[in-house]
């Protein structure tokens, strides 16, 4: 059994703006992206150099809608001082997604209940162009998005009163169009904005072969399990009418993220109640997955995850401890905690992503409480090394932002120039 108070404490843990001209002599090998909802939704694109380092500049783009935070709540009888809202305004992972081959970025406007599509400039990935108008999300308070392997369909997870999933055809010249027969409902009891983190939706992803659409939902109390919800994706792109719930064995589970384990039909779901869950479909046609829970010793709030194709390992983020945990799966899907890497104390490490630049893998970790992004080299197992902690303050001001609320930073995605 874990303490829900500790969970809530840390989770509560299209024009280019003026002044965003690239400095002379600065090379751009790629970009790192996140969003700020303060209150208009903004996409921030930070320059990435050929050595994986960030900066020195950023550009800021209007996402065509309004941002909004979730509502953090205090359990009955708990002292309110322990549950003041902090970083993590959406209670999930995947608010910004990039498709490398298609050269696109998809993100959400929670307060407007819309989804926005951007085209990425392949020569300078810090330049984004909003394509068409943001599309209605098919529900309320969109919080997580995913893109299929071909870069032709995007699906969104809604978490407000009208909660569930909807999918959109991606038209590079005109924008997003709602795909017929893909609006499906979870029917959880929620408000808009959602109240949580308990009882909220978390993250969404396609299966590796695009045959399934998966999302995770958190449990509402210590006696209620969260679950993995799975729809079949039909040949015409429509979704099965009903979804199948797969429950982990530990009571009170709150799966926060969902990420495919490469070359398998299994998935890692980071769960701050224990560490992480391994869901395994085994039969690719099945919508029901078995599961195994794995504790991380002395963990408090592991929530986010990224994967390095170079080290072959996962990197799980604990914001309460400002810690990165490296996890390895063997050929039989047996997981092992490899090593732990402390980051800036009290920085609230949140969203993360791995990008491969010049054949080297770099992990980008958003740290809202420090208004920073840290970069780690993750080329080899058990040997992650700190490359840089880039303070965003000067870059954001130079990009034209007079002020911002660092507690509203969310998301992490990358595009690499080819």
PDB file of C-alpha atoms in Angstrom, residues 60-312:
ATOM      1  CA  UNK A  60       7.440  30.239 -29.127  1.00  0.00           C
ATOM      2  CA  UNK A  61       4.313  29.471 -31.198  1.00  0.00           C
ATOM      3  CA  UNK A  62       0.612  29.960 -30.566  1.00  0.00           C
ATOM      4  CA  UNK A  63      -1.197  26.598 -30.494  1.00  0.00           C
ATOM      5  CA  UNK A  64      -4.520  28.175 -31.438  1.00  0.00           C
ATOM      6  CA  UNK A  65      -6.310  27.618 -28.146  1.00  0.00           C
ATOM      7  CA  UNK A  66      -6.360  27.995 -24.400  1.00  0.00           C
ATOM      8  CA  UNK A  67      -4.498  25.970 -21.823  1.00  0.00           C
ATOM      9  CA  UNK A  68      -5.957  24.764 -18.563  1.00  0.00           C
ATOM     10  CA  UNK A  69      -4.736  22.980 -15.441  1.00  0.00           C
ATOM     11  CA  UNK A  70      -6.248  19.979 -13.724  1.00  0.00           C
ATOM     12  CA  UNK A  71      -7.652  20.503 -10.232  1.00  0.00           C
ATOM     13  CA  UNK A  72      -5.550  19.052  -7.430  1.00  0.00           C
ATOM     14  CA  UNK A  73      -7.519  17.789  -4.445  1.00  0.00           C
ATOM     15  CA  UNK A  74      -6.730  16.931  -0.826  1.00  0.00           C
ATOM     16  CA  UNK A  75      -8.085  13.619   0.519  1.00  0.00           C
ATOM     17  CA  UNK A  76     -10.447  13.951   3.499  1.00  0.00           C
ATOM     18  CA  UNK A  77      -8.585  14.465   6.752  1.00  0.00           C
ATOM     19  CA  UNK A  78      -5.232  15.247   5.125  1.00  0.00           C
ATOM     20  CA  UNK A  79      -3.529  18.568   5.919  1.00  0.00           C
ATOM     21  CA  UNK A  80      -4.020  20.965   2.950  1.00  0.00           C
ATOM     22  CA  UNK A  81      -0.497  22.329   3.293  1.00  0.00           C
ATOM     23  CA  UNK A  82       0.838  18.998   2.014  1.00  0.00           C
ATOM     24  CA  UNK A  83      -1.196  19.128  -1.195  1.00  0.00           C
ATOM     25  CA  UNK A  84      -0.572  22.529  -2.718  1.00  0.00           C
ATOM     26  CA  UNK A  85      -0.639  22.306  -6.527  1.00  0.00           C
ATOM     27  CA  UNK A  86       2.746  21.944  -8.178  1.00  0.00           C
ATOM     28  CA  UNK A  87       4.035  20.958 -11.626  1.00  0.00           C
ATOM     29  CA  UNK A  88       2.223  18.406 -13.812  1.00  0.00           C
ATOM     30  CA  UNK A  89      -0.843  20.310 -15.027  1.00  0.00           C
ATOM     31  CA  UNK A  90      -2.294  17.368 -17.008  1.00  0.00           C
ATOM     32  CA  UNK A  91      -1.690  14.211 -14.889  1.00  0.00           C
ATOM     33  CA  UNK A  92      -0.215  12.268 -17.810  1.00  0.00           C
ATOM     34  CA  UNK A  93       2.412  11.894 -20.526  1.00  0.00           C
ATOM     35  CA  UNK A  94       2.207  12.643 -24.249  1.00  0.00           C
ATOM     36  CA  UNK A  95       0.802  16.169 -24.479  1.00  0.00           C
ATOM     37  CA  UNK A  96       3.241  16.808 -27.358  1.00  0.00           C
ATOM     38  CA  UNK A  97       4.058  14.199 -30.006  1.00  0.00           C
ATOM     39  CA  UNK A  98       6.338  14.342 -33.046  1.00  0.00           C
ATOM     40  CA  UNK A  99       6.461  12.067 -36.085  1.00  0.00           C
ATOM     41  CA  UNK A 100       9.993  12.201 -37.464  1.00  0.00           C
ATOM     42  CA  UNK A 101       9.357  10.893 -40.984  1.00  0.00           C
ATOM     43  CA  UNK A 102       6.181  12.894 -41.547  1.00  0.00           C
ATOM     44  CA  UNK A 103       7.772  16.042 -40.107  1.00  0.00           C
ATOM     45  CA  UNK A 104       4.778  16.928 -37.951  1.00  0.00           C
ATOM     46  CA  UNK A 105       3.979  17.855 -34.344  1.00  0.00           C
ATOM     47  CA  UNK A 106       0.615  17.311 -32.654  1.00  0.00           C
ATOM     48  CA  UNK A 107      -0.402  18.880 -29.351  1.00  0.00           C
ATOM     49  CA  UNK A 108      -3.498  19.771 -27.336  1.00  0.00           C
ATOM     50  CA  UNK A 109      -5.388  22.824 -26.039  1.00  0.00           C
ATOM     51  CA  UNK A 110      -7.055  21.492 -22.855  1.00  0.00           C
ATOM     52  CA  UNK A 111      -9.073  24.640 -22.126  1.00  0.00           C
ATOM     53  CA  UNK A 112     -10.444  24.783 -25.678  1.00  0.00           C
ATOM     54  CA  UNK A 113     -10.890  21.011 -26.079  1.00  0.00           C
ATOM     55  CA  UNK A 114      -8.982  21.083 -29.360  1.00  0.00           C
ATOM     56  CA  UNK A 115      -6.047  19.326 -31.016  1.00  0.00           C
ATOM     57  CA  UNK A 116      -3.478  21.225 -33.107  1.00  0.00           C
ATOM     58  CA  UNK A 117      -1.244  20.084 -35.985  1.00  0.00           C
ATOM     59  CA  UNK A 118       2.069  21.764 -36.844  1.00  0.00           C
ATOM     60  CA  UNK A 119       4.419  21.251 -39.772  1.00  0.00           C
ATOM     61  CA  UNK A 120       8.104  21.149 -38.763  1.00  0.00           C
ATOM     62  CA  UNK A 121      10.627  22.935 -40.966  1.00  0.00           C
ATOM     63  CA  UNK A 122      13.099  20.127 -41.851  1.00  0.00           C
ATOM     64  CA  UNK A 123      16.004  22.556 -42.282  1.00  0.00           C
ATOM     65  CA  UNK A 124      15.337  24.423 -39.043  1.00  0.00           C
ATOM     66  CA  UNK A 125      13.174  22.318 -36.691  1.00  0.00           C
ATOM     67  CA  UNK A 126      12.694  25.272 -34.321  1.00  0.00           C
ATOM     68  CA  UNK A 127      10.332  26.715 -36.960  1.00  0.00           C
ATOM     69  CA  UNK A 128       6.761  25.436 -36.760  1.00  0.00           C
ATOM     70  CA  UNK A 129       3.736  26.242 -38.915  1.00  0.00           C
ATOM     71  CA  UNK A 130       0.203  25.672 -37.647  1.00  0.00           C
ATOM     72  CA  UNK A 131      -1.694  23.645 -40.277  1.00  0.00           C
ATOM     73  CA  UNK A 132      -5.351  24.579 -40.631  1.00  0.00           C
ATOM     74  CA  UNK A 133      -7.387  25.283 -37.524  1.00  0.00           C
ATOM     75  CA  UNK A 134      -7.215  23.196 -34.347  1.00  0.00           C
ATOM     76  CA  UNK A 135      -9.824  20.430 -34.453  1.00  0.00           C
ATOM     77  CA  UNK A 136     -12.395  19.727 -31.744  1.00  0.00           C
ATOM     78  CA  UNK A 137     -11.057  16.837 -29.676  1.00  0.00           C
ATOM     79  CA  UNK A 138     -14.297  14.842 -29.525  1.00  0.00           C
ATOM     80  CA  UNK A 139     -14.514  15.292 -25.763  1.00  0.00           C
ATOM     81  CA  UNK A 140     -13.411  17.639 -23.016  1.00  0.00           C
ATOM     82  CA  UNK A 141      -9.956  18.421 -21.628  1.00  0.00           C
ATOM     83  CA  UNK A 142      -7.646  16.584 -24.067  1.00  0.00           C
ATOM     84  CA  UNK A 143      -4.456  15.622 -22.250  1.00  0.00           C
ATOM     85  CA  UNK A 144      -2.473  13.090 -24.299  1.00  0.00           C
ATOM     86  CA  UNK A 145      -2.003  12.375 -28.019  1.00  0.00           C
ATOM     87  CA  UNK A 146      -0.418   9.677 -30.151  1.00  0.00           C
ATOM     88  CA  UNK A 147       0.456   9.310 -33.857  1.00  0.00           C
ATOM     89  CA  UNK A 148       0.391   6.050 -35.813  1.00  0.00           C
ATOM     90  CA  UNK A 149       3.557   4.609 -37.354  1.00  0.00           C
ATOM     91  CA  UNK A 150       2.798   6.013 -40.831  1.00  0.00           C
ATOM     92  CA  UNK A 151       2.175   9.536 -39.565  1.00  0.00           C
ATOM     93  CA  UNK A 152      -1.306   9.542 -41.102  1.00  0.00           C
ATOM     94  CA  UNK A 153      -3.561   9.302 -38.031  1.00  0.00           C
ATOM     95  CA  UNK A 154      -3.491  11.038 -34.641  1.00  0.00           C
ATOM     96  CA  UNK A 155      -5.595   9.991 -31.651  1.00  0.00           C
ATOM     97  CA  UNK A 156      -6.339  12.005 -28.538  1.00  0.00           C
ATOM     98  CA  UNK A 157      -7.253  11.047 -24.975  1.00  0.00           C
ATOM     99  CA  UNK A 158      -9.890  13.273 -23.344  1.00  0.00           C
ATOM    100  CA  UNK A 159     -10.217  13.412 -19.582  1.00  0.00           C
ATOM    101  CA  UNK A 160     -13.052  15.779 -18.573  1.00  0.00           C
ATOM    102  CA  UNK A 161     -16.799  15.183 -18.226  1.00  0.00           C
ATOM    103  CA  UNK A 162     -16.881  13.782 -21.780  1.00  0.00           C
ATOM    104  CA  UNK A 163     -13.911  11.417 -21.598  1.00  0.00           C
ATOM    105  CA  UNK A 164     -12.524   8.808 -23.968  1.00  0.00           C
ATOM    106  CA  UNK A 165     -10.653   8.753 -27.271  1.00  0.00           C
ATOM    107  CA  UNK A 166     -11.070  10.187 -30.770  1.00  0.00           C
ATOM    108  CA  UNK A 167      -8.902   9.854 -33.880  1.00  0.00           C
ATOM    109  CA  UNK A 168      -8.118  12.196 -36.779  1.00  0.00           C
ATOM    110  CA  UNK A 169      -6.821  11.849 -40.299  1.00  0.00           C
ATOM    111  CA  UNK A 170      -3.705  13.978 -40.754  1.00  0.00           C
ATOM    112  CA  UNK A 171      -3.793  16.158 -43.869  1.00  0.00           C
ATOM    113  CA  UNK A 172      -0.409  17.925 -44.212  1.00  0.00           C
ATOM    114  CA  UNK A 173      -1.886  20.884 -46.084  1.00  0.00           C
ATOM    115  CA  UNK A 174      -5.278  21.358 -44.401  1.00  0.00           C
ATOM    116  CA  UNK A 175      -4.996  19.968 -40.870  1.00  0.00           C
ATOM    117  CA  UNK A 176      -6.832  17.380 -38.790  1.00  0.00           C
ATOM    118  CA  UNK A 177     -10.162  15.807 -39.753  1.00  0.00           C
ATOM    119  CA  UNK A 178     -12.197  13.641 -37.368  1.00  0.00           C
ATOM    120  CA  UNK A 179     -12.020  10.028 -38.501  1.00  0.00           C
ATOM    121  CA  UNK A 180     -15.417   8.290 -38.792  1.00  0.00           C
ATOM    122  CA  UNK A 181     -16.365   5.781 -36.115  1.00  0.00           C
ATOM    123  CA  UNK A 182     -13.451   6.534 -33.787  1.00  0.00           C
ATOM    124  CA  UNK A 183     -15.091   8.507 -30.983  1.00  0.00           C
ATOM    125  CA  UNK A 184     -15.203   6.106 -28.040  1.00  0.00           C
ATOM    126  CA  UNK A 185     -16.019   6.792 -24.403  1.00  0.00           C
ATOM    127  CA  UNK A 186     -14.474   5.602 -21.153  1.00  0.00           C
ATOM    128  CA  UNK A 187     -17.422   6.858 -19.061  1.00  0.00           C
ATOM    129  CA  UNK A 188     -15.387   7.534 -15.950  1.00  0.00           C
ATOM    130  CA  UNK A 189     -16.886   9.980 -13.448  1.00  0.00           C
ATOM    131  CA  UNK A 190     -15.001  13.267 -13.849  1.00  0.00           C
ATOM    132  CA  UNK A 191     -15.311  17.037 -14.070  1.00  0.00           C
ATOM    133  CA  UNK A 192     -13.905  19.605 -16.487  1.00  0.00           C
ATOM    134  CA  UNK A 193     -11.163  20.378 -15.642  1.00  0.00           C
ATOM    135  CA  UNK A 194     -10.504  16.944 -14.140  1.00  0.00           C
ATOM    136  CA  UNK A 195     -10.034  16.506 -10.392  1.00  0.00           C
ATOM    137  CA  UNK A 196      -7.213  14.217  -9.323  1.00  0.00           C
ATOM    138  CA  UNK A 197      -4.692  12.788  -9.825  1.00  0.00           C
ATOM    139  CA  UNK A 198      -6.686   9.776  -8.626  1.00  0.00           C
ATOM    140  CA  UNK A 199      -9.410   8.691 -11.023  1.00  0.00           C
ATOM    141  CA  UNK A 200      -8.042  10.570 -14.047  1.00  0.00           C
ATOM    142  CA  UNK A 201      -6.947   9.424 -17.495  1.00  0.00           C
ATOM    143  CA  UNK A 202      -3.209   9.178 -18.096  1.00  0.00           C
ATOM    144  CA  UNK A 203      -1.666   8.472 -21.521  1.00  0.00           C
ATOM    145  CA  UNK A 204      -2.466   7.038 -24.954  1.00  0.00           C
ATOM    146  CA  UNK A 205      -0.480   5.147 -27.592  1.00  0.00           C
ATOM    147  CA  UNK A 206      -0.872   3.011 -30.694  1.00  0.00           C
ATOM    148  CA  UNK A 207       0.521  -0.504 -30.600  1.00  0.00           C
ATOM    149  CA  UNK A 208       3.720  -0.932 -32.598  1.00  0.00           C
ATOM    150  CA  UNK A 209       1.819  -2.488 -35.513  1.00  0.00           C
ATOM    151  CA  UNK A 210      -1.049   0.045 -35.307  1.00  0.00           C
ATOM    152  CA  UNK A 211      -3.573  -2.776 -34.713  1.00  0.00           C
ATOM    153  CA  UNK A 212      -4.563  -1.556 -31.250  1.00  0.00           C
ATOM    154  CA  UNK A 213      -5.159   1.750 -29.484  1.00  0.00           C
ATOM    155  CA  UNK A 214      -4.260   1.728 -25.792  1.00  0.00           C
ATOM    156  CA  UNK A 215      -4.709   4.131 -22.900  1.00  0.00           C
ATOM    157  CA  UNK A 216      -4.254   3.895 -19.135  1.00  0.00           C
ATOM    158  CA  UNK A 217      -6.619   5.137 -16.427  1.00  0.00           C
ATOM    159  CA  UNK A 218      -5.780   5.633 -12.736  1.00  0.00           C
ATOM    160  CA  UNK A 219      -7.637   4.041  -9.837  1.00  0.00           C
ATOM    161  CA  UNK A 220      -9.744   6.259  -7.573  1.00  0.00           C
ATOM    162  CA  UNK A 221      -8.630   5.025  -4.147  1.00  0.00           C
ATOM    163  CA  UNK A 222      -6.462   2.494  -2.328  1.00  0.00           C
ATOM    164  CA  UNK A 223      -8.950  -0.305  -3.008  1.00  0.00           C
ATOM    165  CA  UNK A 224      -9.632   0.380  -6.681  1.00  0.00           C
ATOM    166  CA  UNK A 225      -7.405  -0.649  -9.559  1.00  0.00           C
ATOM    167  CA  UNK A 226      -6.490   1.507 -12.472  1.00  0.00           C
ATOM    168  CA  UNK A 227      -6.439  -0.293 -15.806  1.00  0.00           C
ATOM    169  CA  UNK A 228      -5.249  -0.513 -19.389  1.00  0.00           C
ATOM    170  CA  UNK A 229      -8.040   0.110 -21.928  1.00  0.00           C
ATOM    171  CA  UNK A 230      -7.569  -1.402 -25.404  1.00  0.00           C
ATOM    172  CA  UNK A 231      -9.537  -0.943 -28.634  1.00  0.00           C
ATOM    173  CA  UNK A 232      -8.965  -2.853 -31.868  1.00  0.00           C
ATOM    174  CA  UNK A 233      -8.106  -0.678 -34.871  1.00  0.00           C
ATOM    175  CA  UNK A 234     -10.031  -2.010 -37.850  1.00  0.00           C
ATOM    176  CA  UNK A 235      -8.728  -2.081 -41.445  1.00  0.00           C
ATOM    177  CA  UNK A 236     -10.615   1.120 -42.290  1.00  0.00           C
ATOM    178  CA  UNK A 237      -9.103   2.879 -39.268  1.00  0.00           C
ATOM    179  CA  UNK A 238     -12.285   2.749 -37.186  1.00  0.00           C
ATOM    180  CA  UNK A 239     -12.164   1.492 -33.601  1.00  0.00           C
ATOM    181  CA  UNK A 240     -13.935  -1.482 -32.084  1.00  0.00           C
ATOM    182  CA  UNK A 241     -17.179  -0.468 -30.399  1.00  0.00           C
ATOM    183  CA  UNK A 242     -16.048  -1.635 -26.994  1.00  0.00           C
ATOM    184  CA  UNK A 243     -12.722  -1.624 -25.220  1.00  0.00           C
ATOM    185  CA  UNK A 244     -11.204  -4.344 -23.034  1.00  0.00           C
ATOM    186  CA  UNK A 245      -9.902  -3.576 -19.551  1.00  0.00           C
ATOM    187  CA  UNK A 246      -6.698  -5.223 -18.336  1.00  0.00           C
ATOM    188  CA  UNK A 247      -6.180  -4.886 -14.583  1.00  0.00           C
ATOM    189  CA  UNK A 248      -2.833  -5.144 -12.775  1.00  0.00           C
ATOM    190  CA  UNK A 249      -2.629  -7.376  -9.714  1.00  0.00           C
ATOM    191  CA  UNK A 250      -1.829  -4.667  -7.154  1.00  0.00           C
ATOM    192  CA  UNK A 251      -4.825  -2.922  -5.581  1.00  0.00           C
ATOM    193  CA  UNK A 252      -4.859   0.859  -5.795  1.00  0.00           C
ATOM    194  CA  UNK A 253      -2.832   0.993  -8.996  1.00  0.00           C
ATOM    195  CA  UNK A 254      -2.503   4.312 -10.817  1.00  0.00           C
ATOM    196  CA  UNK A 255      -0.803   3.612 -14.181  1.00  0.00           C
ATOM    197  CA  UNK A 256       0.519   6.909 -15.471  1.00  0.00           C
ATOM    198  CA  UNK A 257       2.222   6.172 -18.784  1.00  0.00           C
ATOM    199  CA  UNK A 258       2.167   3.476 -21.460  1.00  0.00           C
ATOM    200  CA  UNK A 259       5.144   2.711 -23.733  1.00  0.00           C
ATOM    201  CA  UNK A 260       5.869  -0.200 -26.082  1.00  0.00           C
ATOM    202  CA  UNK A 261       8.779  -2.493 -25.265  1.00  0.00           C
ATOM    203  CA  UNK A 262      10.484  -2.681 -28.687  1.00  0.00           C
ATOM    204  CA  UNK A 263      10.196  -5.890 -30.726  1.00  0.00           C
ATOM    205  CA  UNK A 264       7.439  -7.222 -28.446  1.00  0.00           C
ATOM    206  CA  UNK A 265       3.702  -6.885 -27.973  1.00  0.00           C
ATOM    207  CA  UNK A 266       4.335  -5.838 -24.370  1.00  0.00           C
ATOM    208  CA  UNK A 267       4.238  -2.435 -22.695  1.00  0.00           C
ATOM    209  CA  UNK A 268       5.693  -0.708 -19.683  1.00  0.00           C
ATOM    210  CA  UNK A 269       3.282   1.389 -17.629  1.00  0.00           C
ATOM    211  CA  UNK A 270       4.969   3.466 -14.953  1.00  0.00           C
ATOM    212  CA  UNK A 271       2.881   3.463 -11.769  1.00  0.00           C
ATOM    213  CA  UNK A 272       3.650   5.783  -8.832  1.00  0.00           C
ATOM    214  CA  UNK A 273       1.903   3.414  -6.444  1.00  0.00           C
ATOM    215  CA  UNK A 274       4.678   0.849  -6.788  1.00  0.00           C
ATOM    216  CA  UNK A 275       7.175   1.402  -9.621  1.00  0.00           C
ATOM    217  CA  UNK A 276       5.947   0.016 -12.933  1.00  0.00           C
ATOM    218  CA  UNK A 277       3.697  -2.566 -14.565  1.00  0.00           C
ATOM    219  CA  UNK A 278       4.544  -4.806 -17.521  1.00  0.00           C
ATOM    220  CA  UNK A 279       1.501  -5.526 -19.712  1.00  0.00           C
ATOM    221  CA  UNK A 280       1.916  -8.398 -22.176  1.00  0.00           C
ATOM    222  CA  UNK A 281      -0.594  -9.211 -24.913  1.00  0.00           C
ATOM    223  CA  UNK A 282       1.356 -12.335 -25.969  1.00  0.00           C
ATOM    224  CA  UNK A 283      -1.179 -12.976 -28.742  1.00  0.00           C
ATOM    225  CA  UNK A 284      -1.140  -9.934 -31.046  1.00  0.00           C
ATOM    226  CA  UNK A 285      -4.842 -10.356 -31.854  1.00  0.00           C
ATOM    227  CA  UNK A 286      -5.889 -10.311 -28.200  1.00  0.00           C
ATOM    228  CA  UNK A 287      -7.189  -7.150 -26.552  1.00  0.00           C
ATOM    229  CA  UNK A 288      -6.600  -8.564 -23.070  1.00  0.00           C
ATOM    230  CA  UNK A 289      -3.130  -8.328 -21.535  1.00  0.00           C
ATOM    231  CA  UNK A 290      -1.545 -10.141 -18.629  1.00  0.00           C
ATOM    232  CA  UNK A 291       0.439  -8.015 -16.210  1.00  0.00           C
ATOM    233  CA  UNK A 292       3.293  -8.130 -13.713  1.00  0.00           C
ATOM    234  CA  UNK A 293       4.047  -5.354 -11.227  1.00  0.00           C
ATOM    235  CA  UNK A 294       7.628  -4.475 -10.318  1.00  0.00           C
ATOM    236  CA  UNK A 295       8.499  -2.305  -7.317  1.00  0.00           C
ATOM    237  CA  UNK A 296      11.274   0.286  -7.386  1.00  0.00           C
ATOM    238  CA  UNK A 297      12.889   0.436  -3.928  1.00  0.00           C
ATOM    239  CA  UNK A 298      12.384   3.680  -1.975  1.00  0.00           C
ATOM    240  CA  UNK A 299      10.468   5.237  -4.853  1.00  0.00           C
ATOM    241  CA  UNK A 300       7.892   7.942  -4.228  1.00  0.00           C
ATOM    242  CA  UNK A 301       6.299   9.024  -7.506  1.00  0.00           C
ATOM    243  CA  UNK A 302       7.654   7.391 -10.631  1.00  0.00           C
ATOM    244  CA  UNK A 303       5.461   8.657 -13.470  1.00  0.00           C
ATOM    245  CA  UNK A 304       7.227   9.331 -16.805  1.00  0.00           C
ATOM    246  CA  UNK A 305       9.290   7.081 -19.051  1.00  0.00           C
ATOM    247  CA  UNK A 306      11.527   7.231 -22.141  1.00  0.00           C
ATOM    248  CA  UNK A 307      13.437   4.586 -24.104  1.00  0.00           C
ATOM    249  CA  UNK A 308      16.954   4.699 -25.566  1.00  0.00           C
ATOM    250  CA  UNK A 309      17.516   2.535 -28.671  1.00  0.00           C
ATOM    251  CA  UNK A 310      21.254   2.809 -28.042  1.00  0.00           C
ATOM    252  CA  UNK A 311      21.389   1.482 -24.483  1.00  0.00           C
ATOM    253  CA  UNK A 312      18.304  -0.671 -25.023  1.00  0.00           C
TER     254      UNK A 312
END
